[in-house]
PDB file of C-alpha atoms in Angstrom:
ATOM      1  CA  MET E 656      86.700  97.954 104.377  1.00  0.00           C
ATOM      2  CA  THR E 657      90.067  97.500 102.685  1.00  0.00           C
ATOM      3  CA  ILE E 658      92.789  96.075 104.915  1.00  0.00           C
ATOM      4  CA  LYS E 659      96.239  97.489 104.226  1.00  0.00           C
ATOM      5  CA  LYS E 660      98.698  94.871 103.056  1.00  0.00           C
ATOM      6  CA  ASN E 661     102.306  94.983 104.193  1.00  0.00           C
ATOM      7  CA  ARG E 662     105.096  94.728 101.644  1.00  0.00           C
ATOM      8  CA  ALA E 663     108.336  92.869 102.247  1.00  0.00           C
ATOM      9  CA  PHE E 664     111.502  94.975 102.382  1.00  0.00           C
ATOM     10  CA  LEU E 665     113.181  92.658  99.864  1.00  0.00           C
ATOM     11  CA  LYS E 666     112.333  92.345  96.195  1.00  0.00           C
ATOM     12  CA  TRP E 667     111.843  88.633  95.564  1.00  0.00           C
ATOM     13  CA  ALA E 668     111.280  86.471  92.510  1.00  0.00           C
ATOM     14  CA  GLY E 669     108.041  84.591  93.137  1.00  0.00           C
ATOM     15  CA  GLY E 670     107.137  86.761  96.128  1.00  0.00           C
ATOM     16  CA  LYS E 671     103.612  86.250  97.439  1.00  0.00           C
ATOM     17  CA  TYR E 672     102.440  89.836  97.985  1.00  0.00           C
ATOM     18  CA  GLY E 673     100.002  89.632  95.070  1.00  0.00           C
ATOM     19  CA  LEU E 674      98.523  86.346  96.338  1.00  0.00           C
ATOM     20  CA  ILE E 675      98.109  87.263  99.997  1.00  0.00           C
ATOM     21  CA  ASP E 676      94.319  87.293  99.926  1.00  0.00           C
ATOM     22  CA  ALA E 677      94.116  83.896  98.210  1.00  0.00           C
ATOM     23  CA  ILE E 678      96.674  82.345 100.541  1.00  0.00           C
ATOM     24  CA  THR E 679      95.283  83.714 103.794  1.00  0.00           C
ATOM     25  CA  ALA E 680      91.813  82.547 102.760  1.00  0.00           C
ATOM     26  CA  GLN E 681      93.170  78.985 102.715  1.00  0.00           C
ATOM     27  CA  LEU E 682      95.324  79.110 105.849  1.00  0.00           C
ATOM     28  CA  PRO E 683      93.612  77.518 108.869  1.00  0.00           C
ATOM     29  CA  GLU E 684      93.668  79.115 112.298  1.00  0.00           C
ATOM     30  CA  GLY E 685      96.370  78.049 114.709  1.00  0.00           C
ATOM     31  CA  LYS E 686      98.848  79.190 117.339  1.00  0.00           C
ATOM     32  CA  LYS E 687     102.015  79.049 115.243  1.00  0.00           C
ATOM     33  CA  LEU E 688     102.708  79.520 111.541  1.00  0.00           C
ATOM     34  CA  ILE E 689     105.685  77.566 110.245  1.00  0.00           C
ATOM     35  CA  GLU E 690     107.256  78.525 106.908  1.00  0.00           C
ATOM     36  CA  PRO E 691     110.015  76.166 105.721  1.00  0.00           C
ATOM     37  CA  PHE E 692     110.653  78.439 102.687  1.00  0.00           C
ATOM     38  CA  VAL E 693     110.072  81.941 104.033  1.00  0.00           C
ATOM     39  CA  GLY E 694     111.704  83.926 101.203  1.00  0.00           C
ATOM     40  CA  ALA E 695     110.887  87.612 101.556  1.00  0.00           C
ATOM     41  CA  GLY E 696     108.202  86.861 104.150  1.00  0.00           C
ATOM     42  CA  SER E 697     105.044  88.318 102.595  1.00  0.00           C
ATOM     43  CA  VAL E 698     102.795  85.682 104.186  1.00  0.00           C
ATOM     44  CA  PHE E 699     104.408  86.190 107.596  1.00  0.00           C
ATOM     45  CA  LEU E 700     103.955  89.960 107.278  1.00  0.00           C
ATOM     46  CA  ASN E 701     100.267  89.664 106.445  1.00  0.00           C
ATOM     47  CA  THR E 702      99.066  87.086 108.968  1.00  0.00           C
ATOM     48  CA  ASP E 703      98.388  87.307 112.686  1.00  0.00           C
ATOM     49  CA  TYR E 704      99.525  84.129 114.407  1.00  0.00           C
ATOM     50  CA  SER E 705     100.835  84.459 117.951  1.00  0.00           C
ATOM     51  CA  GLN E 706     104.097  82.673 117.079  1.00  0.00           C
ATOM     52  CA  TYR E 707     106.159  82.030 113.966  1.00  0.00           C
ATOM     53  CA  LEU E 708     108.916  79.652 112.927  1.00  0.00           C
ATOM     54  CA  LEU E 709     110.481  81.054 109.760  1.00  0.00           C
ATOM     55  CA  ASN E 710     113.073  79.025 107.907  1.00  0.00           C
ATOM     56  CA  ASP E 711     115.075  79.281 104.729  1.00  0.00           C
ATOM     57  CA  ILE E 712     118.011  77.309 103.368  1.00  0.00           C
ATOM     58  CA  ASN E 713     119.738  80.561 102.379  1.00  0.00           C
ATOM     59  CA  PRO E 714     122.000  81.565 105.317  1.00  0.00           C
ATOM     60  CA  ASP E 715     122.448  85.141 104.037  1.00  0.00           C
ATOM     61  CA  LEU E 716     118.702  85.659 104.226  1.00  0.00           C
ATOM     62  CA  ILE E 717     118.259  84.175 107.696  1.00  0.00           C
ATOM     63  CA  ASN E 718     121.306  85.970 109.103  1.00  0.00           C
ATOM     64  CA  LEU E 719     119.903  89.265 107.801  1.00  0.00           C
ATOM     65  CA  TYR E 720     116.559  88.556 109.497  1.00  0.00           C
ATOM     66  CA  LYS E 721     118.223  87.694 112.810  1.00  0.00           C
ATOM     67  CA  ILE E 722     120.323  90.864 112.703  1.00  0.00           C
ATOM     68  CA  LEU E 723     117.266  92.986 111.894  1.00  0.00           C
ATOM     69  CA  GLN E 724     115.409  91.303 114.755  1.00  0.00           C
ATOM     70  CA  LEU E 725     118.124  92.149 117.298  1.00  0.00           C
ATOM     71  CA  GLN E 726     119.855  95.288 115.933  1.00  0.00           C
ATOM     72  CA  SER E 727     117.236  96.992 113.799  1.00  0.00           C
ATOM     73  CA  LYS E 728     118.262 100.638 114.298  1.00  0.00           C
ATOM     74  CA  GLN E 729     121.946 100.028 113.600  1.00  0.00           C
ATOM     75  CA  TYR E 730     121.242  97.736 110.665  1.00  0.00           C
ATOM     76  CA  ILE E 731     118.795 100.153 109.032  1.00  0.00           C
ATOM     77  CA  ALA E 732     121.223 103.059 109.410  1.00  0.00           C
ATOM     78  CA  ASP E 733     124.162 101.113 107.985  1.00  0.00           C
ATOM     79  CA  SER E 734     122.116  99.763 105.082  1.00  0.00           C
ATOM     80  CA  ALA E 735     120.744 103.208 104.254  1.00  0.00           C
ATOM     81  CA  SER E 736     124.296 104.542 103.903  1.00  0.00           C
ATOM     82  CA  LEU E 737     124.734 102.446 100.733  1.00  0.00           C
ATOM     83  CA  PHE E 738     121.592 103.844  99.084  1.00  0.00           C
ATOM     84  CA  VAL E 739     123.193 106.970  97.665  1.00  0.00           C
ATOM     85  CA  PRO E 740     123.403 108.133  94.026  1.00  0.00           C
ATOM     86  CA  GLU E 741     127.161 107.575  93.793  1.00  0.00           C
ATOM     87  CA  ASN E 742     126.598 103.845  94.467  1.00  0.00           C
ATOM     88  CA  ASN E 743     124.083 103.493  91.643  1.00  0.00           C
ATOM     89  CA  ASN E 744     126.464 102.487  88.883  1.00  0.00           C
ATOM     90  CA  ALA E 745     127.830  99.226  87.534  1.00  0.00           C
ATOM     91  CA  ASP E 746     131.390  99.681  88.822  1.00  0.00           C
ATOM     92  CA  CYS E 747     130.258 100.281  92.378  1.00  0.00           C
ATOM     93  CA  TYR E 748     127.737  97.457  92.219  1.00  0.00           C
ATOM     94  CA  TYR E 749     130.294  94.898  91.059  1.00  0.00           C
ATOM     95  CA  ASP E 750     132.823  96.110  93.627  1.00  0.00           C
ATOM     96  CA  LEU E 751     130.287  95.620  96.417  1.00  0.00           C
ATOM     97  CA  ARG E 752     129.190  92.290  94.980  1.00  0.00           C
ATOM     98  CA  GLN E 753     132.789  91.097  95.059  1.00  0.00           C
ATOM     99  CA  LYS E 754     133.186  92.405  98.607  1.00  0.00           C
ATOM    100  CA  PHE E 755     130.056  90.472  99.571  1.00  0.00           C
ATOM    101  CA  ASN E 756     131.319  87.244  97.984  1.00  0.00           C
ATOM    102  CA  LEU E 757     134.720  87.528  99.667  1.00  0.00           C
ATOM    103  CA  SER E 758     133.394  88.505 103.089  1.00  0.00           C
ATOM    104  CA  THR E 759     132.976  86.073 105.981  1.00  0.00           C
ATOM    105  CA  ASP E 760     131.536  88.762 108.274  1.00  0.00           C
ATOM    106  CA  ILE E 761     127.838  88.039 108.787  1.00  0.00           C
ATOM    107  CA  TYR E 762     126.882  91.641 109.538  1.00  0.00           C
ATOM    108  CA  GLU E 763     128.770  93.054 106.552  1.00  0.00           C
ATOM    109  CA  ARG E 764     127.168  90.478 104.253  1.00  0.00           C
ATOM    110  CA  ALA E 765     123.711  91.361 105.613  1.00  0.00           C
ATOM    111  CA  VAL E 766     124.195  95.070 104.895  1.00  0.00           C
ATOM    112  CA  ILE E 767     125.478  94.476 101.366  1.00  0.00           C
ATOM    113  CA  PHE E 768     122.778  91.847 100.713  1.00  0.00           C
ATOM    114  CA  LEU E 769     120.039  94.474 100.902  1.00  0.00           C
ATOM    115  CA  TYR E 770     121.980  96.748  98.554  1.00  0.00           C
ATOM    116  CA  LEU E 771     122.464  93.913  96.043  1.00  0.00           C
ATOM    117  CA  ASN E 772     118.786  93.022  96.294  1.00  0.00           C
ATOM    118  CA  ARG E 773     117.611  96.545  95.474  1.00  0.00           C
ATOM    119  CA  PHE E 774     120.280  97.566  92.975  1.00  0.00           C
ATOM    120  CA  GLY E 775     120.576  94.175  91.240  1.00  0.00           C
ATOM    121  CA  TYR E 776     118.606  92.872  88.272  1.00  0.00           C
ATOM    122  CA  ASN E 777     114.896  92.401  89.019  1.00  0.00           C
ATOM    123  CA  GLY E 778     115.457  91.646  92.689  1.00  0.00           C
ATOM    124  CA  LEU E 779     116.838  88.204  91.922  1.00  0.00           C
ATOM    125  CA  CYS E 780     118.696  86.227  94.574  1.00  0.00           C
ATOM    126  CA  ARG E 781     120.893  83.771  92.713  1.00  0.00           C
ATOM    127  CA  TYR E 782     124.101  81.879  93.483  1.00  0.00           C
ATOM    128  CA  ASN E 783     126.244  79.628  91.331  1.00  0.00           C
ATOM    129  CA  GLN E 784     127.235  76.094  92.376  1.00  0.00           C
ATOM    130  CA  LYS E 785     130.199  77.479  94.308  1.00  0.00           C
ATOM    131  CA  GLY E 786     127.915  79.694  96.368  1.00  0.00           C
ATOM    132  CA  ILE E 787     128.938  82.906  94.596  1.00  0.00           C
ATOM    133  CA  PHE E 788     126.227  85.549  94.312  1.00  0.00           C
ATOM    134  CA  ASN E 789     126.102  86.372  90.591  1.00  0.00           C
ATOM    135  CA  VAL E 790     123.108  88.628  89.890  1.00  0.00           C
ATOM    136  CA  PRO E 791     124.068  91.447  87.462  1.00  0.00           C
ATOM    137  CA  PHE E 792     123.574  95.187  87.971  1.00  0.00           C
ATOM    138  CA  GLY E 793     119.963  96.290  87.566  1.00  0.00           C
ATOM    139  CA  ARG E 794     120.335  99.790  86.083  1.00  0.00           C
ATOM    140  CA  TYR E 795     117.475 101.451  87.998  1.00  0.00           C
ATOM    141  CA  LEU E 796     117.049 105.212  88.127  1.00  0.00           C
ATOM    142  CA  ALA E 797     116.728 105.488  91.919  1.00  0.00           C
ATOM    143  CA  PRO E 798     116.491 102.240  93.928  1.00  0.00           C
ATOM    144  CA  TYR E 799     114.052 102.512  96.832  1.00  0.00           C
ATOM    145  CA  PHE E 800     115.300 102.210 100.407  1.00  0.00           C
ATOM    146  CA  PRO E 801     112.565 100.310 102.306  1.00  0.00           C
ATOM    147  CA  HIS E 802     112.874 102.088 105.666  1.00  0.00           C
ATOM    148  CA  LYS E 803     109.261 101.602 106.819  1.00  0.00           C
ATOM    149  CA  GLU E 804     109.192  98.019 105.594  1.00  0.00           C
ATOM    150  CA  LEU E 805     112.377  97.225 107.530  1.00  0.00           C
ATOM    151  CA  GLU E 806     110.946  98.757 110.707  1.00  0.00           C
ATOM    152  CA  TYR E 807     107.704  96.800 110.392  1.00  0.00           C
ATOM    153  CA  PHE E 808     109.555  93.539 109.787  1.00  0.00           C
ATOM    154  CA  ALA E 809     111.820  94.165 112.792  1.00  0.00           C
ATOM    155  CA  GLU E 810     108.816  94.856 115.048  1.00  0.00           C
ATOM    156  CA  LYS E 811     106.895  91.774 113.942  1.00  0.00           C
ATOM    157  CA  ALA E 812     110.043  89.629 114.104  1.00  0.00           C
ATOM    158  CA  GLN E 813     109.998  89.827 117.912  1.00  0.00           C
ATOM    159  CA  HIS E 814     107.553  86.910 117.798  1.00  0.00           C
ATOM    160  CA  VAL E 815     109.683  84.795 115.446  1.00  0.00           C
ATOM    161  CA  THR E 816     112.170  81.966 115.708  1.00  0.00           C
ATOM    162  CA  PHE E 817     114.440  81.983 112.644  1.00  0.00           C
ATOM    163  CA  THR E 818     116.185  78.830 111.447  1.00  0.00           C
ATOM    164  CA  CYS E 819     118.358  77.824 108.498  1.00  0.00           C
ATOM    165  CA  LEU E 820     117.629  74.125 108.046  1.00  0.00           C
ATOM    166  CA  PRO E 821     116.595  71.643 105.363  1.00  0.00           C
ATOM    167  CA  PHE E 822     112.810  71.786 105.023  1.00  0.00           C
ATOM    168  CA  GLU E 823     112.476  68.157 106.167  1.00  0.00           C
ATOM    169  CA  LYS E 824     113.832  69.076 109.612  1.00  0.00           C
ATOM    170  CA  VAL E 825     111.479  72.026 109.903  1.00  0.00           C
ATOM    171  CA  PHE E 826     108.472  69.717 109.532  1.00  0.00           C
ATOM    172  CA  THR E 827     109.637  67.731 112.581  1.00  0.00           C
ATOM    173  CA  ARG E 828     109.273  70.870 114.716  1.00  0.00           C
ATOM    174  CA  ALA E 829     105.548  71.179 114.060  1.00  0.00           C
ATOM    175  CA  ARG E 830     103.231  70.355 116.955  1.00  0.00           C
ATOM    176  CA  ALA E 831      99.499  70.467 117.625  1.00  0.00           C
ATOM    177  CA  GLY E 832      98.346  74.024 116.968  1.00  0.00           C
ATOM    178  CA  SER E 833     100.878  74.577 114.199  1.00  0.00           C
ATOM    179  CA  VAL E 834     100.008  75.475 110.615  1.00  0.00           C
ATOM    180  CA  ILE E 835     102.593  75.001 107.849  1.00  0.00           C
ATOM    181  CA  TYR E 836     102.785  77.146 104.707  1.00  0.00           C
ATOM    182  CA  CYS E 837     105.253  76.051 102.014  1.00  0.00           C
ATOM    183  CA  ASP E 838     106.398  78.248  99.155  1.00  0.00           C
ATOM    184  CA  PRO E 839     109.172  76.099  97.664  1.00  0.00           C
ATOM    185  CA  PRO E 840     111.161  76.951  94.552  1.00  0.00           C
ATOM    186  CA  TYR E 841     108.573  76.138  91.921  1.00  0.00           C
ATOM    187  CA  ALA E 842     108.462  73.055  89.747  1.00  0.00           C
ATOM    188  CA  PRO E 843     109.351  73.998  86.151  1.00  0.00           C
ATOM    189  CA  ILE E 844     106.606  74.870  83.686  1.00  0.00           C
ATOM    190  CA  SER E 845     108.919  73.547  80.976  1.00  0.00           C
ATOM    191  CA  LYS E 846     112.367  71.970  80.771  1.00  0.00           C
ATOM    192  CA  THR E 847     113.885  75.397  80.055  1.00  0.00           C
ATOM    193  CA  ALA E 848     112.123  77.152  82.951  1.00  0.00           C
ATOM    194  CA  PHE E 849     113.861  75.529  85.900  1.00  0.00           C
ATOM    195  CA  PHE E 850     114.818  78.546  88.037  1.00  0.00           C
ATOM    196  CA  ASN E 851     115.740  77.177  91.451  1.00  0.00           C
ATOM    197  CA  SER E 852     118.998  78.814  92.480  1.00  0.00           C
ATOM    198  CA  TYR E 853     117.816  80.901  95.450  1.00  0.00           C
ATOM    199  CA  ALA E 854     120.514  79.020  97.365  1.00  0.00           C
ATOM    200  CA  SER E 855     123.523  77.287  95.896  1.00  0.00           C
ATOM    201  CA  ASN E 856     122.124  73.744  96.149  1.00  0.00           C
ATOM    202  CA  GLY E 857     118.972  74.230  94.058  1.00  0.00           C
ATOM    203  CA  PHE E 858     115.696  72.326  94.467  1.00  0.00           C
ATOM    204  CA  SER E 859     115.298  69.106  92.490  1.00  0.00           C
ATOM    205  CA  LEU E 860     112.209  67.270  91.307  1.00  0.00           C
ATOM    206  CA  GLU E 861     113.038  64.627  93.908  1.00  0.00           C
ATOM    207  CA  LYS E 862     112.736  67.284  96.606  1.00  0.00           C
ATOM    208  CA  GLN E 863     109.376  68.349  95.170  1.00  0.00           C
ATOM    209  CA  SER E 864     108.216  64.771  95.674  1.00  0.00           C
ATOM    210  CA  ILE E 865     109.659  64.544  99.193  1.00  0.00           C
ATOM    211  CA  LEU E 866     107.875  67.775 100.140  1.00  0.00           C
ATOM    212  CA  ALA E 867     104.532  66.499  98.813  1.00  0.00           C
ATOM    213  CA  ASN E 868     104.885  63.232 100.747  1.00  0.00           C
ATOM    214  CA  LEU E 869     105.795  65.096 103.927  1.00  0.00           C
ATOM    215  CA  ALA E 870     102.803  67.391 103.528  1.00  0.00           C
ATOM    216  CA  ASN E 871     100.517  64.394 103.034  1.00  0.00           C
ATOM    217  CA  LYS E 872     101.760  62.619 106.157  1.00  0.00           C
ATOM    218  CA  THR E 873     101.779  65.792 108.236  1.00  0.00           C
ATOM    219  CA  GLY E 874      98.301  66.862 107.196  1.00  0.00           C
ATOM    220  CA  PHE E 875      96.511  63.528 107.313  1.00  0.00           C
ATOM    221  CA  GLU E 876      98.457  61.407 109.821  1.00  0.00           C
ATOM    222  CA  ARG E 877      99.643  64.099 112.253  1.00  0.00           C
ATOM    223  CA  ASN E 878      96.594  66.342 111.763  1.00  0.00           C
ATOM    224  CA  ILE E 879      98.759  69.436 111.240  1.00  0.00           C
ATOM    225  CA  PRO E 880      97.463  71.516 108.289  1.00  0.00           C
ATOM    226  CA  VAL E 881      99.861  72.127 105.389  1.00  0.00           C
ATOM    227  CA  LEU E 882      99.342  74.553 102.501  1.00  0.00           C
ATOM    228  CA  ILE E 883     101.688  74.495  99.478  1.00  0.00           C
ATOM    229  CA  SER E 884     102.009  76.960  96.584  1.00  0.00           C
ATOM    230  CA  ASN E 885     103.366  75.789  93.239  1.00  0.00           C
ATOM    231  CA  HIS E 886     102.930  75.965  89.475  1.00  0.00           C
ATOM    232  CA  ASP E 887      99.850  74.269  88.073  1.00  0.00           C
ATOM    233  CA  THR E 888     101.360  71.462  86.001  1.00  0.00           C
ATOM    234  CA  GLU E 889     100.700  67.804  85.290  1.00  0.00           C
ATOM    235  CA  LEU E 890     103.545  66.978  87.671  1.00  0.00           C
ATOM    236  CA  THR E 891     102.281  69.044  90.619  1.00  0.00           C
ATOM    237  CA  ARG E 892      98.729  67.779  90.220  1.00  0.00           C
ATOM    238  CA  LYS E 893     100.104  64.245  90.413  1.00  0.00           C
ATOM    239  CA  LEU E 894     102.283  65.088  93.425  1.00  0.00           C
ATOM    240  CA  TYR E 895      99.431  66.765  95.293  1.00  0.00           C
ATOM    241  CA  GLN E 896      96.840  64.010  94.874  1.00  0.00           C
ATOM    242  CA  GLY E 897      94.671  63.929  97.972  1.00  0.00           C
ATOM    243  CA  ALA E 898      95.035  67.624  98.753  1.00  0.00           C
ATOM    244  CA  VAL E 899      92.275  70.154  98.173  1.00  0.00           C
ATOM    245  CA  LEU E 900      93.449  72.156  95.143  1.00  0.00           C
ATOM    246  CA  THR E 901      92.677  75.809  94.431  1.00  0.00           C
ATOM    247  CA  GLU E 902      93.539  77.119  90.962  1.00  0.00           C
ATOM    248  CA  LEU E 903      94.957  80.619  90.460  1.00  0.00           C
ATOM    249  CA  GLN E 904      96.157  82.754  87.554  1.00  0.00           C
ATOM    250  CA  VAL E 905      99.224  84.805  88.431  1.00  0.00           C
ATOM    251  CA  SER E 906     101.337  87.355  86.559  1.00  0.00           C
ATOM    252  CA  ARG E 907     105.052  86.598  86.589  1.00  0.00           C
ATOM    253  CA  PHE E 908     107.607  89.408  86.436  1.00  0.00           C
ATOM    254  CA  ILE E 909     111.026  87.780  86.035  1.00  0.00           C
ATOM    255  CA  SER E 910     111.417  89.157  82.509  1.00  0.00           C
ATOM    256  CA  GLN E 911     111.764  92.902  81.933  1.00  0.00           C
ATOM    257  CA  LYS E 912     110.027  92.538  78.571  1.00  0.00           C
ATOM    258  CA  SER E 913     106.339  93.276  78.984  1.00  0.00           C
ATOM    259  CA  ASP E 914     105.329  90.705  76.375  1.00  0.00           C
ATOM    260  CA  ALA E 915     107.095  88.015  78.423  1.00  0.00           C
ATOM    261  CA  ARG E 916     105.174  88.830  81.598  1.00  0.00           C
ATOM    262  CA  LYS E 917     102.267  86.483  81.036  1.00  0.00           C
ATOM    263  CA  LYS E 918      99.834  84.945  83.458  1.00  0.00           C
ATOM    264  CA  VAL E 919     100.637  81.409  84.525  1.00  0.00           C
ATOM    265  CA  GLY E 920      98.576  78.844  86.379  1.00  0.00           C
ATOM    266  CA  GLU E 921      99.321  78.204  90.036  1.00  0.00           C
ATOM    267  CA  LEU E 922      97.967  75.797  92.614  1.00  0.00           C
ATOM    268  CA  LEU E 923      97.327  76.056  96.319  1.00  0.00           C
ATOM    269  CA  ALA E 924      97.340  72.526  97.739  1.00  0.00           C
ATOM    270  CA  LEU E 925      95.774  72.183 101.197  1.00  0.00           C
ATOM    271  CA  TYR E 926      96.377  69.074 103.269  1.00  0.00           C
ATOM    272  CA  LEU E 927      93.768  69.156 106.035  1.00  0.00           C
ATOM    273  CA  ARG E 928      92.132  66.187 107.735  1.00  0.00           C
TER     274      ARG E 928
END
């Protein structure tokens, strides 16, 4: 029997929809799933824990999720109003992008964020060092409005606590019965492949090391299981010594050129006493 998988309403670089089966096979049972790097939420949407703590360092993302959790009908209607043919051109896109960057209104930013995600290039979420969203226009024929996906997320979000904290603080909230899944910005495959600008502060190699040490202590000293996804590199294998490693081959779709969409090695590192 094939179980229907649920897609996230956001397009997301490095999203985990294609790896759901592999990830859920490794996730232990528990009462609460904690995700310090929730991203688009594919793992959340395809698991069945009784409680969730979903965190991300990107405040635009978490504010959108909180609004959808509390005002789903209004948010969906307002977001849908931007998904019209007359808004599918570069001039309109850059006008709305500028409006987003200048706005301090959380609700307005949340509505425009979904538009930028679906009309922008390859679903990227990227900010410069000043916190300015700078993804270019995507030039798609007819961007999809994810009405059903938004409704499903809003329904499931009733069992979620959303936070916008550094990942280190999220680990301190784990208790007996918790399971932690980490999908951090990936370690670079090469020196020229360091894409980590989901939020304006990036994710350094030092933070990769801090995360691995936290996972080790949490899994083995506190007896709270931790599963981490990352690229399969010499660095990550060194960082994740002591964890049970599962190797995967995954297609990456950042480039629009088909010959640049090659399979890359990934690791699932499970810290479980």
